[in-house]
Tab-separated table of C-alpha atoms and ligand atoms in Angstrom:
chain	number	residue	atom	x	y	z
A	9	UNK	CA	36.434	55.106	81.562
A	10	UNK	CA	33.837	52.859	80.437
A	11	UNK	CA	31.445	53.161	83.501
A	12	UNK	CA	31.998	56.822	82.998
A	13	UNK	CA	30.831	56.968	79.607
A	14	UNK	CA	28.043	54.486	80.649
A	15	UNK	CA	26.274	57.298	82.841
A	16	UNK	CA	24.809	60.018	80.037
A	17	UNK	CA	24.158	57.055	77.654
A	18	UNK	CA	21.734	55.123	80.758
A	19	UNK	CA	20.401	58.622	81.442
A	20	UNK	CA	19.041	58.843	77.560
A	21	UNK	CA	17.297	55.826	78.112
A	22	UNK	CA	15.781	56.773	81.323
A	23	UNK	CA	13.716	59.784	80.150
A	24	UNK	CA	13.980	62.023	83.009
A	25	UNK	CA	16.393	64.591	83.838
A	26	UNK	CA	16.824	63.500	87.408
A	27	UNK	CA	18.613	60.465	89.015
A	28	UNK	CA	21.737	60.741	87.435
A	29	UNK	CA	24.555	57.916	87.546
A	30	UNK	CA	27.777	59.726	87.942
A	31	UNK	CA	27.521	60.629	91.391
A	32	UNK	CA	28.235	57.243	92.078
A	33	UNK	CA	32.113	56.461	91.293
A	34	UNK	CA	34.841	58.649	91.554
A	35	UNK	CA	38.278	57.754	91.690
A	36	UNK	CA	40.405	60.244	92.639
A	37	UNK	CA	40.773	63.455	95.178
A	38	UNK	CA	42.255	66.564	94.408
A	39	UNK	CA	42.242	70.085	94.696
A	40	UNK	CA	39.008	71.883	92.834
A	41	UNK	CA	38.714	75.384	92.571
A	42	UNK	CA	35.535	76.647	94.371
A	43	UNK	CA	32.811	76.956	92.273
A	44	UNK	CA	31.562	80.304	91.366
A	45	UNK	CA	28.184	81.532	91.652
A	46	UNK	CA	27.842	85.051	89.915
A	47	UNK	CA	24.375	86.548	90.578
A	48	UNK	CA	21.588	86.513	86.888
A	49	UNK	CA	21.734	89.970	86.308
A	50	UNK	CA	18.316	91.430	85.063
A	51	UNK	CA	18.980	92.271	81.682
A	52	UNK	CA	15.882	92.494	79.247
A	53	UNK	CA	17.823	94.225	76.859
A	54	UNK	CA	20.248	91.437	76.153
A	55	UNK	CA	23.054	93.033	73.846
A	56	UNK	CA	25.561	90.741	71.938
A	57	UNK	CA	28.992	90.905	70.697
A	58	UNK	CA	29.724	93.399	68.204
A	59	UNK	CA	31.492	90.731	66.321
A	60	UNK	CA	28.200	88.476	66.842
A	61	UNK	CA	26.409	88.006	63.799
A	62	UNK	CA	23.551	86.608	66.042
A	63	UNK	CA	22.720	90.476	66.080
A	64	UNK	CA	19.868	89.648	64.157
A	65	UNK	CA	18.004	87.549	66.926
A	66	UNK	CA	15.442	88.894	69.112
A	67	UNK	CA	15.531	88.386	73.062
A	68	UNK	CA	13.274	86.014	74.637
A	69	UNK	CA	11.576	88.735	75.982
A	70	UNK	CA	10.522	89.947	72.377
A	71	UNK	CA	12.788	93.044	72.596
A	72	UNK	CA	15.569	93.889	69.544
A	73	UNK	CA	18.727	93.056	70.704
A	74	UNK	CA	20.696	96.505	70.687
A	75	UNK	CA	24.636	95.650	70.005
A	76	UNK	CA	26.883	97.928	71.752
A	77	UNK	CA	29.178	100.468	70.039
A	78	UNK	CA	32.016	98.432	68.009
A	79	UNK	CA	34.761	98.176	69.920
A	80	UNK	CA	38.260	99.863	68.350
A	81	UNK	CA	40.102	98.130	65.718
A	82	UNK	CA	42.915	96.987	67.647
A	83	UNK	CA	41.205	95.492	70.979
A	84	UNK	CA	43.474	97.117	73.036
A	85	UNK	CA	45.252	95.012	74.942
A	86	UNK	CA	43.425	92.020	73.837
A	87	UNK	CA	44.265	92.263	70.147
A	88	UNK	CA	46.592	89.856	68.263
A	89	UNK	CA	48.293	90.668	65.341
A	90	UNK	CA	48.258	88.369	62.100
A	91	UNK	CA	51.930	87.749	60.818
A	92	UNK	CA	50.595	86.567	57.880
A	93	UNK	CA	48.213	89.116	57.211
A	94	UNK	CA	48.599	92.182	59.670
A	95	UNK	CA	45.442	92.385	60.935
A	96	UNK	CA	44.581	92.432	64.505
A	97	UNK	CA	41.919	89.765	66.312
A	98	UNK	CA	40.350	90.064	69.958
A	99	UNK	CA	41.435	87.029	71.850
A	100	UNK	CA	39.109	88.117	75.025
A	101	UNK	CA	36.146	86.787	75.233
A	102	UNK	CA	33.162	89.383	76.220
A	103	UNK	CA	29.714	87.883	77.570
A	104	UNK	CA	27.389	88.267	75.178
A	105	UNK	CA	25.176	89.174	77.768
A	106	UNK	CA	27.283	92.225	78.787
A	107	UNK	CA	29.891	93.908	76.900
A	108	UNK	CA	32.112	95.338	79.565
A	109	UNK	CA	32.816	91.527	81.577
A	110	UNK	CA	35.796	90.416	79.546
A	111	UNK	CA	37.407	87.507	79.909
A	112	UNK	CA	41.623	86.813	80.359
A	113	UNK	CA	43.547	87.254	77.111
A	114	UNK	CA	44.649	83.909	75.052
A	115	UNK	CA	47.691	83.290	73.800
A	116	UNK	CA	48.192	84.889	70.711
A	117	UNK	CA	50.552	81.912	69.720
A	118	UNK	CA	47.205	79.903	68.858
A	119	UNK	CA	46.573	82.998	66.227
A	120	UNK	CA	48.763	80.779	63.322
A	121	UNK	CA	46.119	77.517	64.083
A	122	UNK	CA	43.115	79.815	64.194
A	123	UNK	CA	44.310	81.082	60.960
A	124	UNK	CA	45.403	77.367	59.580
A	125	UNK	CA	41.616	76.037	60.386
A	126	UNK	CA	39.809	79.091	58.934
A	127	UNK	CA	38.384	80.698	62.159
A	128	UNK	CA	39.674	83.805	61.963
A	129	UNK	CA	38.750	84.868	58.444
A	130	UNK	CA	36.108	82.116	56.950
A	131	UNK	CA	34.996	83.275	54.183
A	132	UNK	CA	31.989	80.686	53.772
A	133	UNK	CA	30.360	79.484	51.903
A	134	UNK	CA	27.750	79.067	55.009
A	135	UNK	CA	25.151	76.949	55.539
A	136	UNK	CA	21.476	78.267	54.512
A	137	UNK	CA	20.043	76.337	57.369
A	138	UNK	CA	16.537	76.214	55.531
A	139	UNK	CA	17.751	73.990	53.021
A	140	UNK	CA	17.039	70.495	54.364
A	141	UNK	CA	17.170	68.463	51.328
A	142	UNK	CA	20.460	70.128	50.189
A	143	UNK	CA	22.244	69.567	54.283
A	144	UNK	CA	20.527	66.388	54.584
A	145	UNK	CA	22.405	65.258	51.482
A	146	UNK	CA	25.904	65.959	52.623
A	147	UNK	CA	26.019	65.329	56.177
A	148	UNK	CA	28.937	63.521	57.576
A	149	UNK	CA	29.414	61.995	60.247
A	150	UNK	CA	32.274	62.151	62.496
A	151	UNK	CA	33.834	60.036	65.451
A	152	UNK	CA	37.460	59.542	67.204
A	153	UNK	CA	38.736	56.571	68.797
A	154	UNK	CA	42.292	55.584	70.659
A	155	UNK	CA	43.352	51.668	70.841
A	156	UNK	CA	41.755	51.123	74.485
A	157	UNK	CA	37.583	52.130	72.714
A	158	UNK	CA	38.236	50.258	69.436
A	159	UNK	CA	35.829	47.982	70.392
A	160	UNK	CA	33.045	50.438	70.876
A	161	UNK	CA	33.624	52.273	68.255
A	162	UNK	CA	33.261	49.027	66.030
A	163	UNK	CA	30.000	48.592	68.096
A	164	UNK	CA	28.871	52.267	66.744
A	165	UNK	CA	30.086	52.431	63.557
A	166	UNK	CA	28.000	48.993	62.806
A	167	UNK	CA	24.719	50.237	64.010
A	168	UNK	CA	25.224	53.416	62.168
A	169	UNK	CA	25.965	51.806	58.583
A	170	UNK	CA	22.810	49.664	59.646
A	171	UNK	CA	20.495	52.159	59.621
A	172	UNK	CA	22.529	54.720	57.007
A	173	UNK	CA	24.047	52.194	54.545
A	174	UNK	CA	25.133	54.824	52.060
A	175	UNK	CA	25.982	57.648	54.801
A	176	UNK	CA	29.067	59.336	55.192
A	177	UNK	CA	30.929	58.229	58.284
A	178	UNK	CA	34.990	59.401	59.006
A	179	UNK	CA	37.191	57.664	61.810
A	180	UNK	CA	39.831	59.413	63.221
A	181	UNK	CA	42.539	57.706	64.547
A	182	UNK	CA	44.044	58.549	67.711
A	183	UNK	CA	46.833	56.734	67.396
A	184	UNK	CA	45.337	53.553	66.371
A	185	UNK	CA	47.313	50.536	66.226
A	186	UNK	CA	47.758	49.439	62.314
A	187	UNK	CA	46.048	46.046	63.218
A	188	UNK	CA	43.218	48.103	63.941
A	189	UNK	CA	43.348	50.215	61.537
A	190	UNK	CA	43.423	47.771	58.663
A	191	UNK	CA	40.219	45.551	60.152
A	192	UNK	CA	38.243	48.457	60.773
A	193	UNK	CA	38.801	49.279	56.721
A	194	UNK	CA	37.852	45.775	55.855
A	195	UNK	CA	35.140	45.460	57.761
A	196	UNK	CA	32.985	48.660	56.951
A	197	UNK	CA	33.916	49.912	53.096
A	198	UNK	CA	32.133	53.208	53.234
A	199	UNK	CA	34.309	54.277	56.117
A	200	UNK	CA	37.055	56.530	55.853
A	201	UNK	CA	40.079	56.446	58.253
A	202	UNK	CA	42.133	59.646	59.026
A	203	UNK	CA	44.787	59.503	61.420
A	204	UNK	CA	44.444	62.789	63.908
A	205	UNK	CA	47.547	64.667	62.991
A	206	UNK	CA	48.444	66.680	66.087
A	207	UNK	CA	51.840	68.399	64.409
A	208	UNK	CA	51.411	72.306	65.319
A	209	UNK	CA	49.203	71.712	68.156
A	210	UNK	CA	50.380	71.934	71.737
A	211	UNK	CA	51.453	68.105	72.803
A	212	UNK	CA	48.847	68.406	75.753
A	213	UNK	CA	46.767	68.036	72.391
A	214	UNK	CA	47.628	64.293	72.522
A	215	UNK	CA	46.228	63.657	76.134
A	216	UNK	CA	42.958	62.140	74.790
A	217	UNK	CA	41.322	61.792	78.070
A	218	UNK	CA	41.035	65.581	77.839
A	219	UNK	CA	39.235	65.953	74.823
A	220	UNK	CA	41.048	68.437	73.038
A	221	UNK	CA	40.670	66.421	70.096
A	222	UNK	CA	37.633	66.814	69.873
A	223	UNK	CA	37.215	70.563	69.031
A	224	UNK	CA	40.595	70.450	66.593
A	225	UNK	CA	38.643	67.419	64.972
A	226	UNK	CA	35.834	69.230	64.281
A	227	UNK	CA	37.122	72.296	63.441
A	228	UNK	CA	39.512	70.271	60.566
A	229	UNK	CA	36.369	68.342	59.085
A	230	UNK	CA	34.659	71.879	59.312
A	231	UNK	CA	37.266	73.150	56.469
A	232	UNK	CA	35.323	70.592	54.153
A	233	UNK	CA	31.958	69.873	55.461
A	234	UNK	CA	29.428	71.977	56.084
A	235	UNK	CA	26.928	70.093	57.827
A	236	UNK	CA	28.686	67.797	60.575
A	237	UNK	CA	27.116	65.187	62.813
A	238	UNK	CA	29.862	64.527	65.883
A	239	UNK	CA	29.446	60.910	67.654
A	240	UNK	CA	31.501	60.212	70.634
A	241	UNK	CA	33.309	56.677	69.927
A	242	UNK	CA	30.549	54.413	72.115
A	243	UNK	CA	27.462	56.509	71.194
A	244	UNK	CA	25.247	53.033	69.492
A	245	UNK	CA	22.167	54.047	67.358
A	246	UNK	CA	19.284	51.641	68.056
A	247	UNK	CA	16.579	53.311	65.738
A	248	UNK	CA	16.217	53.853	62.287
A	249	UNK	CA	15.676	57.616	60.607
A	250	UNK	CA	18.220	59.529	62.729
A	251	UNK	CA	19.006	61.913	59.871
A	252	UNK	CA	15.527	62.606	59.000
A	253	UNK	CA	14.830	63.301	62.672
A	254	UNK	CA	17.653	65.470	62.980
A	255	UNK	CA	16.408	67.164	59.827
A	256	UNK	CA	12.567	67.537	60.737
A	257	UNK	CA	14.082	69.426	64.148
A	258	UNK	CA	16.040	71.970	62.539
A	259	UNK	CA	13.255	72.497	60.500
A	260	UNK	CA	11.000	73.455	63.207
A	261	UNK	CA	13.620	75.863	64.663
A	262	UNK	CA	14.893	76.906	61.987
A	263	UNK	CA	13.395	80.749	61.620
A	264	UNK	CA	16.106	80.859	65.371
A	265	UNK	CA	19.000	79.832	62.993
A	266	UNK	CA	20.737	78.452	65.776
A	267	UNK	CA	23.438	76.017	63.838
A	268	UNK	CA	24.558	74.104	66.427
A	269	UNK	CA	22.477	71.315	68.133
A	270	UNK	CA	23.203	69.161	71.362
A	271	UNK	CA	20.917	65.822	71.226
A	272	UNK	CA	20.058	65.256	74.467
A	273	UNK	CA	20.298	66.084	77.818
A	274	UNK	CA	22.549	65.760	81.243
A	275	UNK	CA	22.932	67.869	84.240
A	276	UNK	CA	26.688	68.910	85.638
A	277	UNK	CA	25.666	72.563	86.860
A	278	UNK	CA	28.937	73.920	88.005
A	279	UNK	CA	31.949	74.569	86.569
A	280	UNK	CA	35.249	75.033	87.834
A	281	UNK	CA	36.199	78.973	88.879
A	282	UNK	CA	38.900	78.571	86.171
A	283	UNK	CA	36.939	78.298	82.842
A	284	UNK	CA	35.596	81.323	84.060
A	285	UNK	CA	38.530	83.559	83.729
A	286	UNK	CA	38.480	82.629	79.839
A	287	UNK	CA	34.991	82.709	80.086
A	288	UNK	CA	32.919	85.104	82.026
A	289	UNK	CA	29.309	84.302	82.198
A	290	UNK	CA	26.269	85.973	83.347
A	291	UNK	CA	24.360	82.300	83.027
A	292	UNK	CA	25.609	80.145	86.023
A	293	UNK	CA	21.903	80.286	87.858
A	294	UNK	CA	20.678	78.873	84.016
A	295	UNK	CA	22.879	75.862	84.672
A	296	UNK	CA	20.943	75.028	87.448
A	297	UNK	CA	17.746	76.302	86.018
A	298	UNK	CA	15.742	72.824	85.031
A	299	UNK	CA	13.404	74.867	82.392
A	300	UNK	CA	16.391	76.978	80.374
A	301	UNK	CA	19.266	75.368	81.802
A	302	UNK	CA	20.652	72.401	81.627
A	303	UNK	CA	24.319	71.357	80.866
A	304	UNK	CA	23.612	69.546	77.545
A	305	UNK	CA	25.813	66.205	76.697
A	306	UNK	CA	28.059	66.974	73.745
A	307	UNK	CA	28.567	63.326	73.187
A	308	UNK	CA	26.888	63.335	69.785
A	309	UNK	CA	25.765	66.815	68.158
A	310	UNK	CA	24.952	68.199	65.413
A	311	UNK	CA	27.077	71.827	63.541
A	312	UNK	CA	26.427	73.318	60.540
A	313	UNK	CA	29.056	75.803	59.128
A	314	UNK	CA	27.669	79.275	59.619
A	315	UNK	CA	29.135	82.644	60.558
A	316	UNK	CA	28.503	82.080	64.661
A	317	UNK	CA	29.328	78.586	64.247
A	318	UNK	CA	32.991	80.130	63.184
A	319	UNK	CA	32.756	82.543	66.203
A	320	UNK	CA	32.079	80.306	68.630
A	321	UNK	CA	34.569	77.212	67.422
A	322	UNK	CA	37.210	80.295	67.844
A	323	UNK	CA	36.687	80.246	71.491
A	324	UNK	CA	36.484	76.847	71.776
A	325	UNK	CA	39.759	75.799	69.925
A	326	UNK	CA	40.913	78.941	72.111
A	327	UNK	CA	39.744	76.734	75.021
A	328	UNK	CA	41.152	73.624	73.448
A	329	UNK	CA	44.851	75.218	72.919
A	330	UNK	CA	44.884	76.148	76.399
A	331	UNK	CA	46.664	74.486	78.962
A	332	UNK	CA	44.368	74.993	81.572
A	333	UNK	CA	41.253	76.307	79.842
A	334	UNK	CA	39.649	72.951	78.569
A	335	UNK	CA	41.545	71.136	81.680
A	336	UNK	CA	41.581	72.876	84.759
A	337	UNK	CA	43.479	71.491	87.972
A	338	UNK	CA	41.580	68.676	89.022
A	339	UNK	CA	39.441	67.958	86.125
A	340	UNK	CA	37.749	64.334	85.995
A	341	UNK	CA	35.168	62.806	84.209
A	342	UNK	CA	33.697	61.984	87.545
A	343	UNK	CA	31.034	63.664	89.499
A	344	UNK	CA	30.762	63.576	93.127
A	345	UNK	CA	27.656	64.970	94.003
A	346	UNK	CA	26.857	66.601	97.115
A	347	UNK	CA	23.472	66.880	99.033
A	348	UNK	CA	23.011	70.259	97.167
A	349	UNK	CA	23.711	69.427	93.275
A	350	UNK	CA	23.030	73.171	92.267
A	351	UNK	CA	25.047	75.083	94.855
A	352	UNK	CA	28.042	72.305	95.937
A	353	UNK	CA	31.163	71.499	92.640
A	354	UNK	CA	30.913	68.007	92.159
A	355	UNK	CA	34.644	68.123	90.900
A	356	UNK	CA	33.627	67.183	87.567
A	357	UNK	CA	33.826	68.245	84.164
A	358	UNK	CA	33.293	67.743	80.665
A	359	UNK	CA	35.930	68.969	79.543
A	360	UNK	CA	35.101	69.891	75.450
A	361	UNK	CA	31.130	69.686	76.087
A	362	UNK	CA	31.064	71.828	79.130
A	363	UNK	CA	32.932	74.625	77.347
A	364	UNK	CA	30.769	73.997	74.126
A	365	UNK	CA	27.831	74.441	76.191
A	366	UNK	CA	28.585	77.642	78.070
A	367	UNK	CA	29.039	79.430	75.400
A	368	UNK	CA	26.140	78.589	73.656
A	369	UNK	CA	24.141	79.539	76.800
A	370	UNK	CA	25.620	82.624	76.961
A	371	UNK	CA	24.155	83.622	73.775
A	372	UNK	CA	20.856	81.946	73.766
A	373	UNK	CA	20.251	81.940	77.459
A	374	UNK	CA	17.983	79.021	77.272
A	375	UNK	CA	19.056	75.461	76.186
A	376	UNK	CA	15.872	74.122	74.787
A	377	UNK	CA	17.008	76.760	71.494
A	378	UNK	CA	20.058	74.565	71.033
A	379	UNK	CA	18.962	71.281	72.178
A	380	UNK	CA	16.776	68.833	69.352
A	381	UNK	CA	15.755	66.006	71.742
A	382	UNK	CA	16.575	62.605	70.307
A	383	UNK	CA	18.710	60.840	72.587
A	384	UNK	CA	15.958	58.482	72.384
A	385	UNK	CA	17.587	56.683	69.258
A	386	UNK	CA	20.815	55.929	71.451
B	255	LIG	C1	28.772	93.526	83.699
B	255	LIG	O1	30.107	93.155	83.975
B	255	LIG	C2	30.780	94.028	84.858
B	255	LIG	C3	32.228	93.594	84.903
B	255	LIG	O2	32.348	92.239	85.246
B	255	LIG	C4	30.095	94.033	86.201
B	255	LIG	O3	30.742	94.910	87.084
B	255	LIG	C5	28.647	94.437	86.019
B	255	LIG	O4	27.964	94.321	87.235
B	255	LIG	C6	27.980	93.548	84.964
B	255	LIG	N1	26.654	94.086	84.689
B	255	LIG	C7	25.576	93.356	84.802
B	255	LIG	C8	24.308	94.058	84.438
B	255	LIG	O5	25.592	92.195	85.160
């Protein structure tokens, strides 16, 4: 585990997108789905999701994005119907880049968590994204750690009250021993200490090594905070300023209003044929597209609470809930590259952050929108 969280955090330091470590160790050899490669459809006129409040954007190509006609009330087969409240929500995910490829149906069990962690009816407030000295102010920052990466998450929480004395920092435990627990308290007295409370969610929920957490983490902090800064557990900040830096690049996008931000950048291009069923995508050949592609590292990013950001944690707690969706047969952390990187599965996945990423490419098409480059702090 630790070499494999060792590769993205040496690529940060080497400034270049190529060379990357994983290919290097894998342990184990199972059965992959092939990878799929769907052809880029030409599509100047990108449309979005009725339901997509990113309506507002305009395509790359300068165009008005043109939503298509709103689909009926009940979703047809894809609805699921609130017991609480009666109303119906689509649990098929349409690409936003064409409104007839639908994805499979969830499980309209996960309707009563969507419901419990405000993703299905939010009703704000949002985040007014232009407001830097207001976010700036109440950032928090948020990390996970189980027994066996206490010691690198001591590691990162030091350097971060280093730099951000006063900032807002909250552990969760994954099942933390108390011994832990209790030091981790002492030692750092701005720090607060949830334990992860997986009651309600599926018990694959308590698998750590497939990140599940992660998404039900953020989506339970998101009930509170509106501007939330995620740091995997051995993610070390070396350089001062990271919040004004985060700050100063939202600022420069922020006329795009894109609320989520990945902060830096690693290249997995393929993903396994059965994410795809959840989630079908006209972006594959942007994976593997070095200029608008790119598989960004979720390991530490940045969300703000805004009306897509709702949308899109949806799908991705959809994703998390799923047996299969966030971990498909075979999943690993590591990559076995072949001689061609773009074409051949490398049997690896990142679980949470690959999902995360696709579909945030499926909207924006291009990752430099989502991606503030300052992995040069870790
Ligand atoms: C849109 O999706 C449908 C269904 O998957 C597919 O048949 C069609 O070719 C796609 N259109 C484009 C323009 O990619």
């Amino acid at each position: 585990m630790k070499k494999s969280m060792r590769g993205p955090f040496l690529f940060i330091l080497g400034v270049t997108f190529s060379g990357f470590l994983f290919s290097i160790h894998y342990t184990r050899d199972r059965d992959y789905d092939d990878p799929i490669s769907i052809p880029v459809a030409n599509v100047p006129n990108q449309r979005l999701n009725p339901k997509n409040p990113l309506s507002r954007v305009i395509s790359s190509t300068g165009i008005e994005i043109v939503p298509p006609p709103p689909a009926p009330e009940d979703f047809g087969n894809c609805g699921c119907k609130s017991e609480k409240t009666g109303k119906t929500y689509n649990f098929c995910y349409t690409d936003p880049q064409n409104s007839t490829s639908i994805g499979k149906k969830f499980s309209c069990d996960h309707l009563k968590i969507l419901e419990k962690l405000n993703l299905v009816e939010n009703p704000g407030p949002f985040v007014d994204l232009s407001d830097t000295e207001k976010n700036s102010k109440e950032i928090v920052f948020v990390s996970a750690v189980s027994d066996n990466h206490f010691n690198e998450a001591t590691t990162s929480i030091s350097a971060f009250f280093k730099f951000n004395p006063n900032g807002k920092f909250i552990l969760y435990s994954l099942g933390l021993n108390e011994l832990y627990i209790n030091n981790v308290k002492k030692d750092f007295k701005n720090l607060e200490v949830r334990e992860f409370d997986t009651t309600g969610y599926p018990d694959y929920t308590r698998t750590w090594m497939e990140y599940r957490f992660k998404p039900l983490i953020l989506a339970e902090v998101m009930k509170e905070f509106s501007n939330i800064w995620w740091m995997d557990a051995h993610i070390v900040v070396k350089k001062p300023k990271m919040i004004e830096l985060l700050y100063k690049g939202l600022a420069e996008n922020v006329k795009s209003e894109v609320p989520i931000y990945f902060l830096f950048i690693q290249a997995i291009p393929i993903l396994p044929h059965y994410v795809l069923t959840y989630f079908p995508t006209n972006s594959i050949d942007l994976l593997k597209n070095e200029k608008r592609g790119f598989q960004l590292g979720a390991n530490t990013f940045f969300v703000a609470r805004t009306e897509y950001t709702v949308e899109v944690f949806k799908w991705w707690i959809l994703c998390a809930l799923d047996k299969t969706c966030m971990a498909p047969p075979g999943a690993q952390v590591y990559c076995k590259f072949g001689k061609d990187r773009n074409n051949e599965f490398a049997k690896c996945f990142r679980f949470d952050q690959s999902i995360l990423n696709l579909l945030l490419l499926n909207n924006y098409q291009d990752a430099n929108k989502y991606l503030i480059n300052i992995g040069y702090l870790f």
